[in-house]
Amino acid sequence: MRNIYIVIIFLVTQSNYAQFARVNDADGFVNVRKESNLKSEIIGKILTNEIVYVADENERDTNWKYTFYESKSMKEVSGYLHSSRLKMLSDFSEIDFVKTENNTAFFKNDKEKIEVEIAIQSFNSTKNISKFSKKDGFCYAYKNKPMWGTDGGLPNSSYKFVKLKIKGKVTEVPQESLENLFQPTIIEKANHFKYIEINYDKSNDILYISSLNSDGAGSYVVLFVFEKGNFKEIKTVIPY
């Protein structure tokens, strides 16, 4: 599992909180620049099809996007990418919210034969207290993994499962990939602010689930990626 562990100076808005995008360049990579112009210093390169997080909706020049990226080797790169080299995940086909029942949110797209279920559950921190790592009285890890969803306190909820059914095939995010993601969100009504967005890239058979979880200082965005009906990876971001 790869995590982007960065603090983004970014105001979360109701219109679009999770600006994940995919690099799309015929050359096989895109240059990351220090400033938003072609003459600026190149400070890194990102391969085509990699996922980045965009954090510049208030930039004056919409031709450039300030982005954050973490490679497989955990190397972090942040800088400007030209917008023509990015494909926003929100531009792909949407999987619609259907209902919430028994702490489970259901989503569906009949045309593509896709169903998604996201369930949350109570979490007993006291029972699992030995699995938390603390420093100066604050929790920072669970089972030696970075802890998401609280600002150093103990969580009280977690994911029960994240399940995809596509063209009859059922796949779930492995439990070990969910166990350090706390205070998850599910939406109760279709007209509520979209804390969860699910998009499907039909041409490449890739499904993206992004969710804004927790609240306040513990807020984070998680992206689940499924490719060809199989779970591929998770990315996590602090969205402010």
C-alpha atoms as a printed R data frame, in Angstrom:
    type eleno elety resid chain resno       x       y       z
1   ATOM     1    CA   MET     A     1   0.000   0.000   0.000
2   ATOM     2    CA   ARG     A     2   1.261   3.433  -0.884
3   ATOM     3    CA   ASN     A     3   0.304   6.490   1.159
4   ATOM     4    CA   ILE     A     4   0.766  10.145   0.377
5   ATOM     5    CA   TYR     A     5   1.521  11.625   3.808
6   ATOM     6    CA   ILE     A     6   1.544  15.383   3.292
7   ATOM     7    CA   VAL     A     7  -0.153  18.440   4.729
8   ATOM     8    CA   ILE     A     8  -1.815  20.430   1.976
9   ATOM     9    CA   ILE     A     9  -2.570  24.102   2.484
10  ATOM    10    CA   PHE     A    10  -5.980  23.783   0.927
11  ATOM    11    CA   LEU     A    11  -9.513  24.801   1.926
12  ATOM    12    CA   VAL     A    12 -11.982  21.954   1.596
13  ATOM    13    CA   THR     A    13 -15.036  23.122  -0.354
14  ATOM    14    CA   GLN     A    14 -18.407  21.536  -0.787
15  ATOM    15    CA   SER     A    15 -18.140  21.621  -4.563
16  ATOM    16    CA   ASN     A    16 -15.042  19.435  -4.891
17  ATOM    17    CA   TYR     A    17 -12.981  18.349  -1.907
18  ATOM    18    CA   ALA     A    18 -10.885  15.562  -3.401
19  ATOM    19    CA   GLN     A    19  -8.929  16.720  -6.407
20  ATOM    20    CA   PHE     A    20  -7.254  13.486  -7.398
21  ATOM    21    CA   ALA     A    21  -6.018  13.330 -10.979
22  ATOM    22    CA   ARG     A    22  -4.190  10.892 -13.222
23  ATOM    23    CA   VAL     A    23  -1.114  11.857 -15.217
24  ATOM    24    CA   ASN     A    24  -1.883  11.600 -18.928
25  ATOM    25    CA   ASP     A    25   1.102  12.296 -21.192
26  ATOM    26    CA   ALA     A    26   1.951  10.655 -24.518
27  ATOM    27    CA   ASP     A    27   5.671  10.977 -23.726
28  ATOM    28    CA   GLY     A    28   5.278   8.539 -20.841
29  ATOM    29    CA   PHE     A    29   6.017  11.095 -18.130
30  ATOM    30    CA   VAL     A    30   5.331  14.693 -17.141
31  ATOM    31    CA   ASN     A    31   7.760  17.280 -15.787
32  ATOM    32    CA   VAL     A    32   7.114  18.783 -12.352
33  ATOM    33    CA   ARG     A    33   8.136  22.449 -12.252
34  ATOM    34    CA   LYS     A    34   8.987  24.728  -9.355
35  ATOM    35    CA   GLU     A    35   6.833  27.560 -10.691
36  ATOM    36    CA   SER     A    36   3.808  27.689 -13.005
37  ATOM    37    CA   ASN     A    37   5.559  28.317 -16.317
38  ATOM    38    CA   LEU     A    38   7.486  26.354 -18.930
39  ATOM    39    CA   LYS     A    39  10.731  28.178 -18.206
40  ATOM    40    CA   SER     A    40  10.689  27.196 -14.552
41  ATOM    41    CA   GLU     A    41  13.132  24.672 -13.085
42  ATOM    42    CA   ILE     A    42  12.181  21.005 -13.470
43  ATOM    43    CA   ILE     A    43  12.210  19.486  -9.973
44  ATOM    44    CA   GLY     A    44  10.887  16.017 -10.774
45  ATOM    45    CA   LYS     A    45   9.151  13.707 -13.201
46  ATOM    46    CA   ILE     A    46   5.985  11.625 -12.778
47  ATOM    47    CA   LEU     A    47   5.146   8.663 -15.007
48  ATOM    48    CA   THR     A    48   1.964   8.489 -17.060
49  ATOM    49    CA   ASN     A    49  -1.015   6.859 -15.256
50  ATOM    50    CA   GLU     A    50   0.281   7.739 -11.781
51  ATOM    51    CA   ILE     A    51  -2.213   9.396  -9.403
52  ATOM    52    CA   VAL     A    52  -1.512  12.867  -7.971
53  ATOM    53    CA   TYR     A    53  -3.419  15.159  -5.644
54  ATOM    54    CA   VAL     A    54  -4.275  18.626  -6.969
55  ATOM    55    CA   ALA     A    55  -4.457  21.518  -4.506
56  ATOM    56    CA   ASP     A    56  -4.696  24.722  -6.472
57  ATOM    57    CA   GLU     A    57  -8.313  25.542  -7.272
58  ATOM    58    CA   ASN     A    58  -7.628  29.183  -6.333
59  ATOM    59    CA   GLU     A    59  -4.638  29.584  -8.643
60  ATOM    60    CA   ARG     A    60  -5.022  32.454 -11.131
61  ATOM    61    CA   ASP     A    61  -3.505  30.500 -14.026
62  ATOM    62    CA   THR     A    62  -5.789  27.518 -14.571
63  ATOM    63    CA   ASN     A    63  -3.327  26.068 -17.087
64  ATOM    64    CA   TRP     A    64  -1.142  24.936 -14.179
65  ATOM    65    CA   LYS     A    65  -2.004  22.759 -11.194
66  ATOM    66    CA   TYR     A    66  -0.060  22.559  -7.954
67  ATOM    67    CA   THR     A    67   0.163  18.860  -7.138
68  ATOM    68    CA   PHE     A    68   1.518  16.396  -4.583
69  ATOM    69    CA   TYR     A    69   2.802  12.926  -5.404
70  ATOM    70    CA   GLU     A    70   4.537  10.059  -3.615
71  ATOM    71    CA   SER     A    71   6.379   7.399  -5.615
72  ATOM    72    CA   LYS     A    72   6.590   3.675  -4.917
73  ATOM    73    CA   SER     A    73   9.927   4.325  -3.226
74  ATOM    74    CA   MET     A    74   8.163   6.818  -0.887
75  ATOM    75    CA   LYS     A    75   9.834   9.817  -2.545
76  ATOM    76    CA   GLU     A    76   7.608  12.880  -2.334
77  ATOM    77    CA   VAL     A    77   7.339  15.394  -5.177
78  ATOM    78    CA   SER     A    78   5.322  18.607  -5.084
79  ATOM    79    CA   GLY     A    79   5.176  21.269  -7.760
80  ATOM    80    CA   TYR     A    80   3.342  22.471 -10.834
81  ATOM    81    CA   LEU     A    81   1.997  20.299 -13.659
82  ATOM    82    CA   HIS     A    82   0.387  21.637 -16.818
83  ATOM    83    CA   SER     A    83  -3.364  20.925 -16.751
84  ATOM    84    CA   SER     A    84  -3.249  19.441 -20.257
85  ATOM    85    CA   ARG     A    85  -1.253  16.560 -18.783
86  ATOM    86    CA   LEU     A    86  -3.851  15.710 -16.142
87  ATOM    87    CA   LYS     A    87  -7.155  13.854 -16.192
88  ATOM    88    CA   MET     A    88  -9.335  14.602 -13.163
89  ATOM    89    CA   LEU     A    89 -10.826  11.424 -11.686
90  ATOM    90    CA   SER     A    90 -14.135  13.237 -11.206
91  ATOM    91    CA   ASP     A    91 -14.434  13.493 -15.001
92  ATOM    92    CA   PHE     A    92 -14.968   9.741 -15.317
93  ATOM    93    CA   SER     A    93 -18.434   8.139 -15.150
94  ATOM    94    CA   GLU     A    94 -20.075   8.462 -11.736
95  ATOM    95    CA   ILE     A    95 -21.424   5.560  -9.699
96  ATOM    96    CA   ASP     A    96 -24.571   6.915  -8.056
97  ATOM    97    CA   PHE     A    97 -25.556   6.745  -4.403
98  ATOM    98    CA   VAL     A    98 -28.611   4.516  -3.830
99  ATOM    99    CA   LYS     A    99 -29.254   4.302  -0.088
100 ATOM   100    CA   THR     A   100 -27.768   3.865   3.379
101 ATOM   101    CA   GLU     A   101 -28.931   1.009   5.573
102 ATOM   102    CA   ASN     A   102 -27.429  -0.546   8.727
103 ATOM   103    CA   ASN     A   103 -24.323   1.661   8.531
104 ATOM   104    CA   THR     A   104 -23.728   0.590   4.929
105 ATOM   105    CA   ALA     A   105 -23.853   2.936   1.929
106 ATOM   106    CA   PHE     A   106 -24.877   1.429  -1.412
107 ATOM   107    CA   PHE     A   107 -23.881   2.781  -4.844
108 ATOM   108    CA   LYS     A   108 -24.827   1.513  -8.291
109 ATOM   109    CA   ASN     A   109 -24.459   2.005 -12.039
110 ATOM   110    CA   ASP     A   110 -26.728  -0.381 -13.937
111 ATOM   111    CA   LYS     A   111 -25.264   0.448 -17.347
112 ATOM   112    CA   GLU     A   112 -21.775  -0.647 -16.328
113 ATOM   113    CA   LYS     A   113 -23.054  -3.406 -13.998
114 ATOM   114    CA   ILE     A   114 -21.206  -1.933 -11.038
115 ATOM   115    CA   GLU     A   115 -22.230  -2.038  -7.380
116 ATOM   116    CA   VAL     A   116 -20.265  -0.667  -4.420
117 ATOM   117    CA   GLU     A   117 -20.912  -1.159  -0.706
118 ATOM   118    CA   ILE     A   118 -19.080   0.762   2.014
119 ATOM   119    CA   ALA     A   119 -19.760  -0.241   5.622
120 ATOM   120    CA   ILE     A   120 -18.560   1.272   8.887
121 ATOM   121    CA   GLN     A   121 -18.582  -0.098  12.431
122 ATOM   122    CA   SER     A   122 -17.868   0.882  16.016
123 ATOM   123    CA   PHE     A   123 -14.271   0.468  17.157
124 ATOM   124    CA   ASN     A   124 -13.294  -0.409  20.728
125 ATOM   125    CA   SER     A   125 -10.077   1.539  21.355
126 ATOM   126    CA   THR     A   126  -9.829   0.334  24.961
127 ATOM   127    CA   LYS     A   127  -9.829  -3.304  23.877
128 ATOM   128    CA   ASN     A   128  -7.145  -2.563  21.279
129 ATOM   129    CA   ILE     A   129  -5.098  -0.078  23.318
130 ATOM   130    CA   SER     A   130  -1.897  -2.165  23.141
131 ATOM   131    CA   LYS     A   131  -1.876  -1.873  19.349
132 ATOM   132    CA   PHE     A   132  -1.524   1.925  19.396
133 ATOM   133    CA   SER     A   133   1.817   3.736  19.440
134 ATOM   134    CA   LYS     A   134   1.999   6.967  21.441
135 ATOM   135    CA   LYS     A   135   4.392   9.863  21.833
136 ATOM   136    CA   ASP     A   136   3.928  12.665  24.366
137 ATOM   137    CA   GLY     A   137   0.464  11.283  25.092
138 ATOM   138    CA   PHE     A   138  -0.715  11.350  21.453
139 ATOM   139    CA   CYS     A   139  -1.487   8.338  19.265
140 ATOM   140    CA   TYR     A   140   0.350   8.371  15.945
141 ATOM   141    CA   ALA     A   141   0.254   4.746  14.741
142 ATOM   142    CA   TYR     A   142  -1.874   1.597  14.878
143 ATOM   143    CA   LYS     A   143  -0.174  -1.770  14.429
144 ATOM   144    CA   ASN     A   144   2.940   0.209  13.455
145 ATOM   145    CA   LYS     A   145   1.096   1.906  10.577
146 ATOM   146    CA   PRO     A   146   0.382   5.673  10.344
147 ATOM   147    CA   MET     A   147  -2.960   6.323  12.011
148 ATOM   148    CA   TRP     A   148  -5.593   8.269  10.077
149 ATOM   149    CA   GLY     A   149  -8.746   9.975  11.337
150 ATOM   150    CA   THR     A   150  -7.888  11.566  14.682
151 ATOM   151    CA   ASP     A   151  -5.611  14.359  15.856
152 ATOM   152    CA   GLY     A   152  -3.750  12.148  18.297
153 ATOM   153    CA   GLY     A   153  -6.791  10.848  20.147
154 ATOM   154    CA   LEU     A   154  -8.319   7.379  20.229
155 ATOM   155    CA   PRO     A   155 -10.832   6.526  17.455
156 ATOM   156    CA   ASN     A   156 -14.308   5.088  17.961
157 ATOM   157    CA   SER     A   157 -15.181   3.894  14.446
158 ATOM   158    CA   SER     A   158 -13.541   2.068  11.549
159 ATOM   159    CA   TYR     A   159 -14.263   0.508   8.166
160 ATOM   160    CA   LYS     A   160 -16.079  -2.811   8.247
161 ATOM   161    CA   PHE     A   161 -15.582  -3.386   4.523
162 ATOM   162    CA   VAL     A   162 -15.267  -1.706   1.129
163 ATOM   163    CA   LYS     A   163 -16.740  -4.019  -1.478
164 ATOM   164    CA   LEU     A   164 -16.948  -3.849  -5.288
165 ATOM   165    CA   LYS     A   165 -19.101  -5.987  -7.569
166 ATOM   166    CA   ILE     A   166 -18.400  -5.477 -11.261
167 ATOM   167    CA   LYS     A   167 -19.884  -7.640 -14.017
168 ATOM   168    CA   GLY     A   168 -20.643 -10.336 -11.442
169 ATOM   169    CA   LYS     A   169 -17.175 -10.389  -9.845
170 ATOM   170    CA   VAL     A   170 -16.946  -9.423  -6.151
171 ATOM   171    CA   THR     A   171 -13.760  -7.918  -4.695
172 ATOM   172    CA   GLU     A   172 -13.042  -6.360  -1.295
173 ATOM   173    CA   VAL     A   173 -10.299  -4.125   0.021
174 ATOM   174    CA   PRO     A   174  -8.149  -6.391   2.256
175 ATOM   175    CA   GLN     A   175  -8.793  -5.858   5.960
176 ATOM   176    CA   GLU     A   176  -5.110  -5.183   6.635
177 ATOM   177    CA   SER     A   177  -5.350  -2.213   4.256
178 ATOM   178    CA   LEU     A   178  -8.316  -0.771   6.173
179 ATOM   179    CA   GLU     A   179  -7.211  -1.316   9.762
180 ATOM   180    CA   ASN     A   180  -5.447   2.044  10.266
181 ATOM   181    CA   LEU     A   181  -8.156   4.143   8.543
182 ATOM   182    CA   PHE     A   182 -10.383   5.434  11.342
183 ATOM   183    CA   GLN     A   183 -13.467   7.657  11.643
184 ATOM   184    CA   PRO     A   184 -14.736   6.809   8.123
185 ATOM   185    CA   THR     A   185 -17.772   8.523   6.633
186 ATOM   186    CA   ILE     A   186 -20.849   7.193   4.885
187 ATOM   187    CA   ILE     A   187 -23.522   9.445   3.393
188 ATOM   188    CA   GLU     A   188 -27.133   9.222   4.520
189 ATOM   189    CA   LYS     A   189 -28.974  10.957   1.666
190 ATOM   190    CA   ALA     A   190 -28.269  11.569  -2.002
191 ATOM   191    CA   ASN     A   191 -28.576  15.348  -1.618
192 ATOM   192    CA   HIS     A   192 -25.974  15.510   1.161
193 ATOM   193    CA   PHE     A   193 -22.532  16.959   0.482
194 ATOM   194    CA   LYS     A   194 -20.583  14.359  -1.460
195 ATOM   195    CA   TYR     A   195 -18.190  13.029   1.140
196 ATOM   196    CA   ILE     A   196 -17.859   9.943  -1.072
197 ATOM   197    CA   GLU     A   197 -17.297  10.060  -4.838
198 ATOM   198    CA   ILE     A   198 -17.025   6.952  -7.011
199 ATOM   199    CA   ASN     A   199 -15.890   7.182 -10.627
200 ATOM   200    CA   TYR     A   200 -15.280   4.558 -13.316
201 ATOM   201    CA   ASP     A   201 -12.771   4.766 -16.156
202 ATOM   202    CA   LYS     A   202 -14.407   2.325 -18.583
203 ATOM   203    CA   SER     A   203 -11.662   2.389 -21.240
204 ATOM   204    CA   ASN     A   204  -9.058   1.172 -18.720
205 ATOM   205    CA   ASP     A   205 -11.490  -0.698 -16.432
206 ATOM   206    CA   ILE     A   206 -10.416   1.237 -13.330
207 ATOM   207    CA   LEU     A   207 -12.739   2.214 -10.462
208 ATOM   208    CA   TYR     A   208 -11.858   5.022  -8.043
209 ATOM   209    CA   ILE     A   209 -13.506   5.538  -4.636
210 ATOM   210    CA   SER     A   210 -12.570   8.737  -2.801
211 ATOM   211    CA   SER     A   211 -13.899   9.595   0.647
212 ATOM   212    CA   LEU     A   212 -13.446  12.560   2.981
213 ATOM   213    CA   ASN     A   213 -13.282  11.078   6.471
214 ATOM   214    CA   SER     A   214 -13.328  12.320  10.081
215 ATOM   215    CA   ASP     A   215 -13.637  16.039  10.812
216 ATOM   216    CA   GLY     A   216 -11.603  18.989  12.053
217 ATOM   217    CA   ALA     A   217  -7.878  18.437  12.544
218 ATOM   218    CA   GLY     A   218  -8.238  14.692  11.974
219 ATOM   219    CA   SER     A   219  -9.718  15.008   8.471
220 ATOM   220    CA   TYR     A   220  -8.190  12.993   5.653
221 ATOM   221    CA   VAL     A   221  -9.077  11.870   2.138
222 ATOM   222    CA   VAL     A   222  -8.627   8.240   1.128
223 ATOM   223    CA   LEU     A   223  -8.631   6.914  -2.424
224 ATOM   224    CA   PHE     A   224  -9.304   3.221  -3.115
225 ATOM   225    CA   VAL     A   225  -8.278   2.018  -6.575
226 ATOM   226    CA   PHE     A   226  -9.599  -1.130  -8.284
227 ATOM   227    CA   GLU     A   227  -8.216  -2.209 -11.660
228 ATOM   228    CA   LYS     A   228  -9.827  -4.865 -13.861
229 ATOM   229    CA   GLY     A   229 -12.014  -5.940 -10.954
230 ATOM   230    CA   ASN     A   230  -9.114  -6.351  -8.514
231 ATOM   231    CA   PHE     A   231  -8.054  -4.146  -5.613
232 ATOM   232    CA   LYS     A   232  -4.876  -2.253  -6.564
233 ATOM   233    CA   GLU     A   233  -3.905   0.388  -3.997
234 ATOM   234    CA   ILE     A   234  -4.842   3.029  -1.433
235 ATOM   235    CA   LYS     A   235  -3.711   6.642  -1.269
236 ATOM   236    CA   THR     A   236  -4.286   8.900   1.752
237 ATOM   237    CA   VAL     A   237  -4.027  12.684   1.976
238 ATOM   238    CA   ILE     A   238  -4.587  15.373   4.608
239 ATOM   239    CA   PRO     A   239  -6.751  17.838   2.632
240 ATOM   240    CA   TYR     A   240  -5.866  21.208   4.175
